[in-house]
Amino acid sequence: VIVKRLDAIQNFGAMDILCTDKTGTLTQDKIALERHTDAFGTPSDDVLRYAYLNSYYQTGLKNLLDRAVLEHAELQQELRVAHDYWKVDEIPFDFERRRMSVVVSEQGDHHELICKGAVEEMLAVCSQIRIETAQGPQHVPLDEILLSRVRTVTRELNAQGLRVVAVAVKELPVSPSAYSIADETELVLIGYIAFLDPPKASTGPALRALAGHGVQVKVLTGDSELIAAHVCRRVGLDHDGLLTGPQVEKMSDDTLAHAAKSTQIFARL
């Protein structure tokens, strides 16, 4: 720790609660793309191709997930990215929507909006789902039955410690050339890319050392509650319950202050 005021070290030494992020702190700062599947969990190269185009053409800060997708450099050649596609526009990521989109033109034929982001926020803007049939891919309405199947698949992936990002598309006419958040509607869910972020070898011993010195550790993460719980179990961080961002938003300050004392994991923040 580097400090400007030396008495800050006394405060540091007097700490009894440490709040920590998960990704890159409890876990390795190295994420691997573990799976790319259709909406029902079947491996799909199509989903990887769309995810690659989205990560390749976005100009914002490329996070660990984007880098893991872009490691599939063979796709740049296979998709003839430079020759067959060009970027029309993009709708940057923000923490309210928890998704981002790029719009590309494929050989000038039509525009395609490719959106990827957190599962629940993506489902909120999808009205259809792609299903593979003997006659080829079909787009069908995303009804409650299919929505339930989708959530079961994503929960199972989360329970295995995989971070799931949903991918959806929308075909558009060749004009206009400028797009906004309002265009992220009526999307077709095509599947997911799932990432593995293994715990650091040093995390377990560090947590035991902190506990030995009377420091309670609380985890604050943007990831889902299932992933957070899975990682905490693997590093030996016991917990009785957890709170999610949407739950916290509905709490009064007094209720949250009381809950914060007894809760060790805060997810989907």
JSON list of C-alpha atoms in Angstrom, two decimals, residues 35-48 129-133 137 149-150 153-154 157 164-167 189-194:
[
{"chain": "A", "resi": 35, "resn": "ARG", "atom": "CA", "xyz": [-18.08, -22.53, -24.42]},
{"chain": "A", "resi": 36, "resn": "HIS", "atom": "CA", "xyz": [-20.12, -21.03, -27.23]},
{"chain": "A", "resi": 37, "resn": "THR", "atom": "CA", "xyz": [-23.60, -22.50, -27.48]},
{"chain": "A", "resi": 38, "resn": "ASP", "atom": "CA", "xyz": [-27.01, -21.89, -28.97]},
{"chain": "A", "resi": 39, "resn": "ALA", "atom": "CA", "xyz": [-29.90, -20.81, -26.76]},
{"chain": "A", "resi": 40, "resn": "PHE", "atom": "CA", "xyz": [-30.42, -24.38, -25.49]},
{"chain": "A", "resi": 41, "resn": "GLY", "atom": "CA", "xyz": [-26.78, -25.18, -24.66]},
{"chain": "A", "resi": 42, "resn": "THR", "atom": "CA", "xyz": [-25.74, -27.00, -27.86]},
{"chain": "A", "resi": 43, "resn": "PRO", "atom": "CA", "xyz": [-22.26, -25.98, -29.15]},
{"chain": "A", "resi": 44, "resn": "SER", "atom": "CA", "xyz": [-22.58, -23.37, -31.91]},
{"chain": "A", "resi": 45, "resn": "ASP", "atom": "CA", "xyz": [-19.85, -21.81, -34.08]},
{"chain": "A", "resi": 46, "resn": "ASP", "atom": "CA", "xyz": [-22.42, -19.28, -35.32]},
{"chain": "A", "resi": 47, "resn": "VAL", "atom": "CA", "xyz": [-22.65, -17.69, -31.88]},
{"chain": "A", "resi": 48, "resn": "LEU", "atom": "CA", "xyz": [-18.86, -17.42, -31.68]},
{"chain": "A", "resi": 129, "resn": "ILE", "atom": "CA", "xyz": [-35.22, -16.99, -30.35]},
{"chain": "A", "resi": 130, "resn": "ARG", "atom": "CA", "xyz": [-33.28, -18.90, -33.00]},
{"chain": "A", "resi": 131, "resn": "ILE", "atom": "CA", "xyz": [-33.98, -22.63, -33.11]},
{"chain": "A", "resi": 132, "resn": "GLU", "atom": "CA", "xyz": [-32.06, -25.08, -35.28]},
{"chain": "A", "resi": 133, "resn": "THR", "atom": "CA", "xyz": [-34.34, -27.37, -37.29]},
{"chain": "A", "resi": 137, "resn": "PRO", "atom": "CA", "xyz": [-32.45, -22.04, -38.39]},
{"chain": "A", "resi": 149, "resn": "ARG", "atom": "CA", "xyz": [-35.77, -23.21, -20.83]},
{"chain": "A", "resi": 150, "resn": "VAL", "atom": "CA", "xyz": [-33.32, -20.39, -21.52]},
{"chain": "A", "resi": 153, "resn": "VAL", "atom": "CA", "xyz": [-29.65, -23.42, -19.36]},
{"chain": "A", "resi": 154, "resn": "THR", "atom": "CA", "xyz": [-27.98, -20.21, -18.19]},
{"chain": "A", "resi": 157, "resn": "LEU", "atom": "CA", "xyz": [-23.82, -22.76, -16.78]},
{"chain": "A", "resi": 164, "resn": "VAL", "atom": "CA", "xyz": [-22.50, -16.22, -19.30]},
{"chain": "A", "resi": 165, "resn": "VAL", "atom": "CA", "xyz": [-22.89, -13.49, -21.91]},
{"chain": "A", "resi": 166, "resn": "ALA", "atom": "CA", "xyz": [-25.93, -13.63, -24.19]},
{"chain": "A", "resi": 167, "resn": "VAL", "atom": "CA", "xyz": [-25.65, -12.81, -27.91]},
{"chain": "A", "resi": 189, "resn": "LEU", "atom": "CA", "xyz": [-31.55, -14.47, -29.11]},
{"chain": "A", "resi": 190, "resn": "ILE", "atom": "CA", "xyz": [-29.06, -16.81, -30.76]},
{"chain": "A", "resi": 191, "resn": "GLY", "atom": "CA", "xyz": [-27.05, -18.15, -27.82]},
{"chain": "A", "resi": 192, "resn": "TYR", "atom": "CA", "xyz": [-24.29, -17.57, -25.30]},
{"chain": "A", "resi": 193, "resn": "ILE", "atom": "CA", "xyz": [-20.57, -17.34, -24.84]},
{"chain": "A", "resi": 194, "resn": "ALA", "atom": "CA", "xyz": [-19.44, -18.66, -21.45]}
]
